[in-house]
Amino acid sequence: MVVVKEYRIPMPFTVEEYRRGNMYCLRKHLLSEAGAAGGAEIIEIGQTEHPIVGNCQFVKRRYALDESFPSFMRAISTNGTTLEEFHNSSLPVSSSIMKLPAFQSFMLRIDTLLLEDCGTTPNAFNLPANALSKRQVQIIDIAKATTKLTSTLENGQILGSLAANWQKTEKKMMCVYKLVTVEFEYWGLKSAVENYMQTCEEETSVIHNQRVFCWSSQWLGHSLAEVESYSKAVSERVALLIKMRSRKVGRDLTRFDLVCAQPLCA
């Protein structure tokens, strides 16, 4: 049976603020991925037209099935087996699909939607009755995994913090809805792989949204145009890094280093 979970992640922002924060944090993390050895390998980045998301940013990543993956996944892989991700984002809507090229039966799909509520919309993705009967709903509290989340300015001043029961005291509230569908038809490993991928997505969602809050001092005071300018500069730099890997251009990245070196640097 296909495993379908809907994660609901309340955040202390408006949808417009979260769009800026999400864009900034994704690009900051993307830049670290592009320059890091191992981990995710960025294959392609650019603009595209998606049937659901519309005109959006497109990122293709490749993950090697190395020691960071559990043994039962590495056991079914051969040398060179990779996990490929196709991510299309134009919030308040985004969509990702992950595939294992060596296994046509594997599919992980992540649909994301932002709404101005605290996680109370019963059917945000307008699922039909048969899909609703399979869906599991889980509310994620980004402050639950730690005693307190804090966003701090460069001078050490605390911009904000989240402690226990923060959702009852915050005046602003929106929710990130994530519908995660995992399917893998492989005798003996079906449940293990499907549950593992769901766990990974839950952990990734917690970490990313903790970053959105904790790094808010870096983006909250900037306009959408400024964040988009930073995002564009990072995307261009990553595109150059991809070309460098394929030896299509030289190594002069000075212009983009100056733009990307500091958060939202002009």
Tab-separated table of C-alpha atoms in Angstrom:
chain	number	residue	atom	x	y	z
A	1	MET	CA	0.000	0.000	0.000
A	2	VAL	CA	1.236	3.509	-0.814
A	3	VAL	CA	2.251	5.496	2.289
A	4	VAL	CA	0.684	8.978	2.315
A	5	LYS	CA	1.386	11.475	5.111
A	6	GLU	CA	0.384	15.105	5.434
A	7	TYR	CA	2.739	17.123	7.602
A	8	ARG	CA	1.450	20.424	8.967
A	9	ILE	CA	4.105	22.834	10.220
A	10	PRO	CA	2.806	26.014	11.927
A	11	MET	CA	5.170	28.992	11.660
A	12	PRO	CA	5.112	32.437	13.393
A	13	PHE	CA	5.025	34.427	10.144
A	14	THR	CA	2.617	35.603	7.492
A	15	VAL	CA	2.631	33.665	4.202
A	16	GLU	CA	4.362	36.600	2.496
A	17	GLU	CA	7.095	36.658	5.158
A	18	TYR	CA	7.553	32.893	4.965
A	19	ARG	CA	7.953	33.086	1.184
A	20	ARG	CA	10.926	35.412	1.685
A	21	GLY	CA	12.413	33.339	4.482
A	22	ASN	CA	11.986	30.056	2.639
A	23	MET	CA	13.549	31.455	-0.540
A	24	TYR	CA	16.523	32.861	1.373
A	25	CYS	CA	17.171	29.696	3.395
A	26	LEU	CA	16.831	27.401	0.380
A	27	ARG	CA	19.354	29.454	-1.591
A	28	LYS	CA	21.768	29.709	1.331
A	29	HIS	CA	21.638	25.930	1.751
A	30	LEU	CA	21.869	25.420	-2.013
A	31	LEU	CA	25.097	27.421	-2.072
A	32	SER	CA	26.603	25.256	0.676
A	33	GLU	CA	25.534	22.094	-1.188
A	34	ALA	CA	27.140	23.297	-4.411
A	35	GLY	CA	30.474	23.952	-2.743
A	36	ALA	CA	30.544	20.873	-0.543
A	37	ALA	CA	32.259	17.593	-1.277
A	38	GLY	CA	29.933	14.601	-1.212
A	39	GLY	CA	26.270	14.745	-0.197
A	40	ALA	CA	23.861	16.159	-2.730
A	41	GLU	CA	25.201	16.926	-6.183
A	42	ILE	CA	23.380	19.689	-8.047
A	43	ILE	CA	22.995	18.659	-11.685
A	44	GLU	CA	20.846	21.418	-13.126
A	45	ILE	CA	19.221	24.685	-12.051
A	46	GLY	CA	17.019	27.133	-13.906
A	47	GLN	CA	13.482	28.276	-14.713
A	48	THR	CA	10.771	25.991	-16.089
A	49	GLU	CA	7.014	25.698	-16.620
A	50	HIS	CA	5.416	23.098	-14.350
A	51	PRO	CA	1.854	21.787	-14.976
A	52	ILE	CA	0.870	22.348	-11.322
A	53	VAL	CA	3.326	24.925	-9.959
A	54	GLY	CA	3.433	27.083	-13.115
A	55	ASN	CA	6.487	29.202	-13.912
A	56	CYS	CA	9.000	28.218	-11.257
A	57	GLN	CA	12.577	27.577	-10.173
A	58	PHE	CA	13.776	24.116	-11.138
A	59	VAL	CA	16.574	22.242	-9.343
A	60	LYS	CA	17.773	18.722	-10.116
A	61	ARG	CA	19.908	16.974	-7.491
A	62	ARG	CA	21.581	13.602	-7.321
A	63	TYR	CA	22.331	11.676	-4.104
A	64	ALA	CA	24.767	8.768	-4.046
A	65	LEU	CA	23.575	5.806	-1.974
A	66	ASP	CA	26.569	5.938	0.356
A	67	GLU	CA	27.079	5.200	4.067
A	68	SER	CA	24.622	7.945	5.037
A	69	PHE	CA	21.806	5.691	3.791
A	70	PRO	CA	20.666	2.637	5.791
A	71	SER	CA	22.157	-0.744	4.968
A	72	PHE	CA	18.912	-2.157	3.579
A	73	MET	CA	18.883	0.506	0.841
A	74	ARG	CA	22.555	0.041	0.014
A	75	ALA	CA	22.005	-3.723	-0.115
A	76	ILE	CA	19.650	-3.434	-3.100
A	77	SER	CA	21.808	-0.913	-4.943
A	78	THR	CA	24.697	-1.476	-7.285
A	79	ASN	CA	27.809	0.646	-7.687
A	80	GLY	CA	26.780	4.043	-9.013
A	81	THR	CA	23.133	3.787	-7.962
A	82	THR	CA	21.770	7.262	-7.205
A	83	LEU	CA	18.647	8.911	-5.868
A	84	GLU	CA	17.505	11.746	-8.139
A	85	GLU	CA	15.396	14.719	-7.040
A	86	PHE	CA	13.425	17.055	-9.314
A	87	HIS	CA	12.279	20.120	-7.351
A	88	ASN	CA	9.936	22.815	-8.715
A	89	SER	CA	9.217	25.799	-6.468
A	90	SER	CA	7.050	28.890	-6.832
A	91	LEU	CA	5.578	29.364	-3.361
A	92	PRO	CA	2.912	29.307	-2.073
A	93	VAL	CA	3.020	26.063	-4.119
A	94	SER	CA	5.913	23.676	-4.797
A	95	SER	CA	6.377	20.073	-5.887
A	96	SER	CA	9.256	17.578	-5.714
A	97	ILE	CA	9.670	14.088	-7.090
A	98	MET	CA	12.459	11.675	-6.144
A	99	LYS	CA	13.316	8.583	-8.162
A	100	LEU	CA	15.723	5.681	-8.068
A	101	PRO	CA	16.573	5.149	-11.749
A	102	ALA	CA	17.598	1.559	-11.007
A	103	PHE	CA	14.111	0.831	-9.616
A	104	GLN	CA	11.168	1.988	-11.711
A	105	SER	CA	8.782	1.063	-8.881
A	106	PHE	CA	10.220	3.698	-6.500
A	107	MET	CA	8.568	7.107	-6.261
A	108	LEU	CA	8.647	9.823	-3.603
A	109	ARG	CA	6.470	12.888	-4.210
A	110	ILE	CA	6.315	15.975	-1.998
A	111	ASP	CA	3.656	18.644	-2.587
A	112	THR	CA	3.826	21.840	-0.520
A	113	LEU	CA	1.192	24.502	0.105
A	114	LEU	CA	1.246	27.607	2.330
A	115	LEU	CA	-1.931	28.792	4.053
A	116	GLU	CA	-2.744	31.576	6.524
A	117	ASP	CA	-3.948	29.290	9.320
A	118	CYS	CA	-2.511	27.228	12.179
A	119	GLY	CA	-2.877	23.828	10.522
A	120	THR	CA	-6.658	23.540	10.721
A	121	THR	CA	-7.588	23.150	7.037
A	122	PRO	CA	-8.993	19.591	6.831
A	123	ASN	CA	-8.205	18.919	3.158
A	124	ALA	CA	-5.718	21.516	1.911
A	125	PHE	CA	-4.768	19.455	-1.162
A	126	ASN	CA	-8.365	18.656	-2.162
A	127	LEU	CA	-7.749	14.925	-2.032
A	128	PRO	CA	-10.538	12.598	-3.184
A	129	ALA	CA	-12.278	10.385	-0.628
A	130	ASN	CA	-10.207	7.272	-1.400
A	131	ALA	CA	-6.928	9.202	-0.899
A	132	LEU	CA	-8.200	10.825	2.306
A	133	SER	CA	-8.885	7.390	3.771
A	134	LYS	CA	-5.165	6.498	3.349
A	135	ARG	CA	-3.733	9.844	4.484
A	136	GLN	CA	-2.087	10.188	7.898
A	137	VAL	CA	-1.903	13.704	9.391
A	138	GLN	CA	0.966	14.804	11.636
A	139	ILE	CA	1.435	18.229	13.231
A	140	ILE	CA	5.107	19.242	13.561
A	141	ASP	CA	6.213	21.674	16.266
A	142	ILE	CA	9.587	23.113	15.216
A	143	ALA	CA	10.386	24.042	18.840
A	144	LYS	CA	9.573	20.604	20.264
A	145	ALA	CA	12.974	19.109	19.374
A	146	THR	CA	14.783	21.727	21.448
A	147	THR	CA	14.257	23.699	24.656
A	148	LYS	CA	14.047	27.017	22.816
A	149	LEU	CA	14.581	28.321	19.271
A	150	THR	CA	16.211	31.740	19.067
A	151	SER	CA	16.839	34.219	16.264
A	152	THR	CA	19.744	36.530	17.084
A	153	LEU	CA	21.002	39.715	15.419
A	154	GLU	CA	24.704	40.225	14.644
A	155	ASN	CA	25.081	42.442	17.748
A	156	GLY	CA	23.790	39.613	19.942
A	157	GLN	CA	20.324	41.095	20.437
A	158	ILE	CA	17.606	38.438	20.399
A	159	LEU	CA	15.095	39.099	17.629
A	160	GLY	CA	12.691	36.425	18.820
A	161	SER	CA	12.418	33.016	20.442
A	162	LEU	CA	10.036	30.067	20.563
A	163	ALA	CA	9.535	28.105	23.763
A	164	ALA	CA	6.946	25.578	24.931
A	165	ASN	CA	3.347	26.354	23.869
A	166	TRP	CA	4.547	29.157	21.579
A	167	GLN	CA	1.591	28.609	19.229
A	168	LYS	CA	-0.787	29.869	21.944
A	169	THR	CA	1.021	33.201	22.338
A	170	GLU	CA	2.180	34.161	18.833
A	171	LYS	CA	0.039	36.798	17.117
A	172	LYS	CA	1.057	35.855	13.569
A	173	MET	CA	0.553	32.315	12.304
A	174	MET	CA	0.680	30.454	9.015
A	175	CYS	CA	1.133	26.802	8.162
A	176	VAL	CA	3.294	24.812	5.756
A	177	TYR	CA	1.306	21.836	4.467
A	178	LYS	CA	3.390	19.000	3.006
A	179	LEU	CA	1.783	15.995	1.363
A	180	VAL	CA	4.361	13.194	1.118
A	181	THR	CA	3.596	10.106	-0.966
A	182	VAL	CA	6.015	7.153	-1.026
A	183	GLU	CA	5.677	4.031	-3.131
A	184	PHE	CA	8.200	1.204	-3.513
A	185	GLU	CA	7.320	-2.238	-4.826
A	186	TYR	CA	10.162	-4.497	-3.710
A	187	TRP	CA	9.410	-7.720	-1.870
A	188	GLY	CA	10.772	-7.806	1.679
A	189	LEU	CA	11.855	-4.152	1.777
A	190	LYS	CA	8.742	-2.242	0.763
A	191	SER	CA	7.695	-1.085	4.260
A	192	ALA	CA	11.257	-0.394	5.444
A	193	VAL	CA	12.082	1.872	2.484
A	194	GLU	CA	8.718	3.673	2.505
A	195	ASN	CA	8.886	4.374	6.254
A	196	TYR	CA	12.527	5.464	6.032
A	197	MET	CA	11.771	8.011	3.313
A	198	GLN	CA	8.850	9.396	5.323
A	199	THR	CA	11.113	9.754	8.372
A	200	CYS	CA	13.754	11.550	6.275
A	201	GLU	CA	11.206	14.027	4.959
A	202	GLU	CA	9.897	14.723	8.449
A	203	GLU	CA	13.425	15.384	9.766
A	204	THR	CA	14.274	17.547	6.744
A	205	SER	CA	11.118	19.615	7.243
A	206	VAL	CA	11.941	20.209	10.910
A	207	ILE	CA	15.536	21.284	10.172
A	208	HIS	CA	14.609	23.560	7.252
A	209	ASN	CA	11.838	25.365	9.117
A	210	GLN	CA	14.014	25.762	12.202
A	211	ARG	CA	16.500	27.508	9.904
A	212	VAL	CA	13.770	29.769	8.516
A	213	PHE	CA	13.050	30.949	12.057
A	214	CYS	CA	16.606	31.021	13.450
A	215	TRP	CA	17.959	32.859	10.388
A	216	SER	CA	15.063	35.339	10.298
A	217	SER	CA	17.388	38.136	11.445
A	218	GLN	CA	19.160	37.720	8.088
A	219	TRP	CA	16.076	38.075	5.855
A	220	LEU	CA	13.078	39.478	7.755
A	221	GLY	CA	14.096	43.107	7.282
A	222	HIS	CA	14.501	42.754	3.516
A	223	SER	CA	11.927	43.107	0.769
A	224	LEU	CA	10.872	40.321	-1.578
A	225	ALA	CA	12.758	42.067	-4.397
A	226	GLU	CA	15.975	42.047	-2.349
A	227	VAL	CA	15.589	38.369	-1.454
A	228	GLU	CA	14.816	37.538	-5.099
A	229	SER	CA	17.964	39.418	-6.173
A	230	TYR	CA	20.045	37.382	-3.699
A	231	SER	CA	18.322	34.190	-4.844
A	232	LYS	CA	19.089	34.976	-8.489
A	233	ALA	CA	22.756	35.675	-7.708
A	234	VAL	CA	23.084	32.376	-5.831
A	235	SER	CA	21.358	30.468	-8.645
A	236	GLU	CA	23.741	31.981	-11.207
A	237	ARG	CA	26.743	31.098	-9.076
A	238	VAL	CA	25.543	27.522	-8.635
A	239	ALA	CA	24.966	27.255	-12.389
A	240	LEU	CA	28.588	28.335	-12.931
A	241	LEU	CA	29.826	25.795	-10.402
A	242	ILE	CA	27.947	23.098	-12.334
A	243	LYS	CA	29.638	24.198	-15.571
A	244	MET	CA	33.013	24.263	-13.842
A	245	ARG	CA	32.556	20.620	-12.896
A	246	SER	CA	32.030	19.781	-16.524
A	247	ARG	CA	35.040	21.997	-17.454
A	248	LYS	CA	33.016	24.286	-19.674
A	249	VAL	CA	34.145	27.555	-18.069
A	250	GLY	CA	37.058	28.888	-16.080
A	251	ARG	CA	37.169	29.508	-12.345
A	252	ASP	CA	36.562	33.285	-12.177
A	253	LEU	CA	33.564	33.554	-9.824
A	254	THR	CA	34.611	36.840	-8.218
A	255	ARG	CA	31.476	38.750	-9.199
A	256	PHE	CA	29.155	36.135	-7.756
A	257	ASP	CA	31.329	35.561	-4.678
A	258	LEU	CA	30.952	39.243	-3.839
A	259	VAL	CA	27.159	38.987	-4.116
A	260	CYS	CA	26.812	35.692	-2.244
A	261	ALA	CA	29.481	36.081	0.429
A	262	GLN	CA	27.194	37.820	2.945
A	263	PRO	CA	23.433	37.383	3.496
A	264	LEU	CA	21.513	39.634	1.091
A	265	CYS	CA	24.660	41.575	0.189
A	266	ALA	CA	23.941	44.133	-2.551
